[in-house]
mmCIF file of C-alpha atoms in Angstrom:
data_model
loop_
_atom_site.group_PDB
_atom_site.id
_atom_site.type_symbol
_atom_site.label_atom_id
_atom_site.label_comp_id
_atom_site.label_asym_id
_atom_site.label_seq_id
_atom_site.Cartn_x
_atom_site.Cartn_y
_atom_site.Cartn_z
ATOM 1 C CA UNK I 1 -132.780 118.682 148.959
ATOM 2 C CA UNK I 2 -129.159 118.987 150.239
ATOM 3 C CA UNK I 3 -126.807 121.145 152.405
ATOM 4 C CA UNK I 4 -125.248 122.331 149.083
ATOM 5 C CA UNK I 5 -128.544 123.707 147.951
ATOM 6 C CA UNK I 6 -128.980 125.678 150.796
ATOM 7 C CA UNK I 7 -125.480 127.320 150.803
ATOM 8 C CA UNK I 8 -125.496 127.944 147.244
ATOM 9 C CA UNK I 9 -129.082 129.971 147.576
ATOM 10 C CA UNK I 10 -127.029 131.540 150.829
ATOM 11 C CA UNK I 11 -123.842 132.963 149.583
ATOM 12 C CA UNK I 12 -126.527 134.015 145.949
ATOM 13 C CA UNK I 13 -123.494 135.878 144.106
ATOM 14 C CA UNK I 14 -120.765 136.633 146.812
ATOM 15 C CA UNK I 15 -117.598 134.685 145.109
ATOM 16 C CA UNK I 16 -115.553 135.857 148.568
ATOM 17 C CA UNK I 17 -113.077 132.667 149.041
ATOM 18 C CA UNK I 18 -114.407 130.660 152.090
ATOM 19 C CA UNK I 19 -111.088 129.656 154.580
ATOM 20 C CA UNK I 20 -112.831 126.743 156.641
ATOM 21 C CA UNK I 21 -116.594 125.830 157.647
ATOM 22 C CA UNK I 22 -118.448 123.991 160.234
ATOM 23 C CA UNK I 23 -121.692 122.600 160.622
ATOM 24 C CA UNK I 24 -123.668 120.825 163.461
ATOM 25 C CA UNK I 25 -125.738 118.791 162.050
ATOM 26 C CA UNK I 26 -127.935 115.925 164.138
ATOM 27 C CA UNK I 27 -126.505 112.594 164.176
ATOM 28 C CA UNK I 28 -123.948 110.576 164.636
ATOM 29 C CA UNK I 29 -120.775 111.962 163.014
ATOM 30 C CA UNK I 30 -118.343 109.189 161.052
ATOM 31 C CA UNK I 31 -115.674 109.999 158.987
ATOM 32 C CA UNK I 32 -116.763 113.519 158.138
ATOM 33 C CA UNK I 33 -120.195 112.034 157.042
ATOM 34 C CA UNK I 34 -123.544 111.951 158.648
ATOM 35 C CA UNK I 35 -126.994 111.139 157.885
ATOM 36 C CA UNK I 36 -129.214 112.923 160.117
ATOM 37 C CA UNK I 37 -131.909 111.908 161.856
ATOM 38 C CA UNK I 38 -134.484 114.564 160.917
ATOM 39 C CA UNK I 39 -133.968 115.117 156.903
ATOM 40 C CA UNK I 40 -133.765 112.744 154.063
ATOM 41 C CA UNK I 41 -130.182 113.714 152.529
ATOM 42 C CA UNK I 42 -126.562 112.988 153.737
ATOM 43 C CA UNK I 43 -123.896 115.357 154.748
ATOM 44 C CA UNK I 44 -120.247 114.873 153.706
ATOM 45 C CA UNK I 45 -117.822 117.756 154.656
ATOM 46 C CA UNK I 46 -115.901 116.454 151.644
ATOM 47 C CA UNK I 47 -118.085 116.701 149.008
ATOM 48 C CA UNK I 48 -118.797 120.542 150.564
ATOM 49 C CA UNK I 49 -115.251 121.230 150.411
ATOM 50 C CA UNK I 50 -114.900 120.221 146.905
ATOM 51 C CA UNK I 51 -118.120 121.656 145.335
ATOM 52 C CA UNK I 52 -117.568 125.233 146.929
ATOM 53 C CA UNK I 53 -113.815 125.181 146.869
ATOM 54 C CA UNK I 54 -113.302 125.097 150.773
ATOM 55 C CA UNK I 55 -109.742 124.326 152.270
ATOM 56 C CA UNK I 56 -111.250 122.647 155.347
ATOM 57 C CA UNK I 57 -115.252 121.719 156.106
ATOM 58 C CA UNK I 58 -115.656 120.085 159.874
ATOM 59 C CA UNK I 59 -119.498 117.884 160.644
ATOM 60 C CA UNK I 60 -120.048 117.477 164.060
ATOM 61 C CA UNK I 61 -122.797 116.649 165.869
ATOM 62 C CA UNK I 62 -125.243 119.277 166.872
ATOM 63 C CA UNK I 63 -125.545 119.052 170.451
ATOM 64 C CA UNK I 64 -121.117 118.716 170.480
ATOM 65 C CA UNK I 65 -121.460 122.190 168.510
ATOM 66 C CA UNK I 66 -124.020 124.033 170.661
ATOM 67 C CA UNK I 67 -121.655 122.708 173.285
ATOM 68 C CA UNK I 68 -118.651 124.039 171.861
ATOM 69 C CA UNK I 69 -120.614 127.476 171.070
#
């Protein structure tokens, strides 16, 4: 149902302090917030950054991170 879910089942029980995170994600990018174009649910890199306590969370656009990569 949400980014969050997915990183929570992830990282299970590893409480190792995250630095930074990234995420391509389809979409157009605004503001650190996208709604993709292929799920249901929103990303916002600062509600991430908030809920799992990281310093700095970057969305970009997919294709701009496989790019990048």
């Amino acid at each position: 149902p949400s980014l969050g879910t997915i990183l929570r089942e992830f990282l299970g029980e590893n409480k190792t302090p995250i630095a930074a995170a990234g995420f391509g994600v389809p979409g157009g990018v605004h503001k650190g917030r996208v709604k993709p174009t292929n799920i249901s649910w929103a990303v916002d890199a600062g509600e991430l950054a908030a809920e799992f306590k990281i310093p700095h969370v970057e969305i970009l656009n997919d294709l701009a991170a496989n790019a990048y990569g």
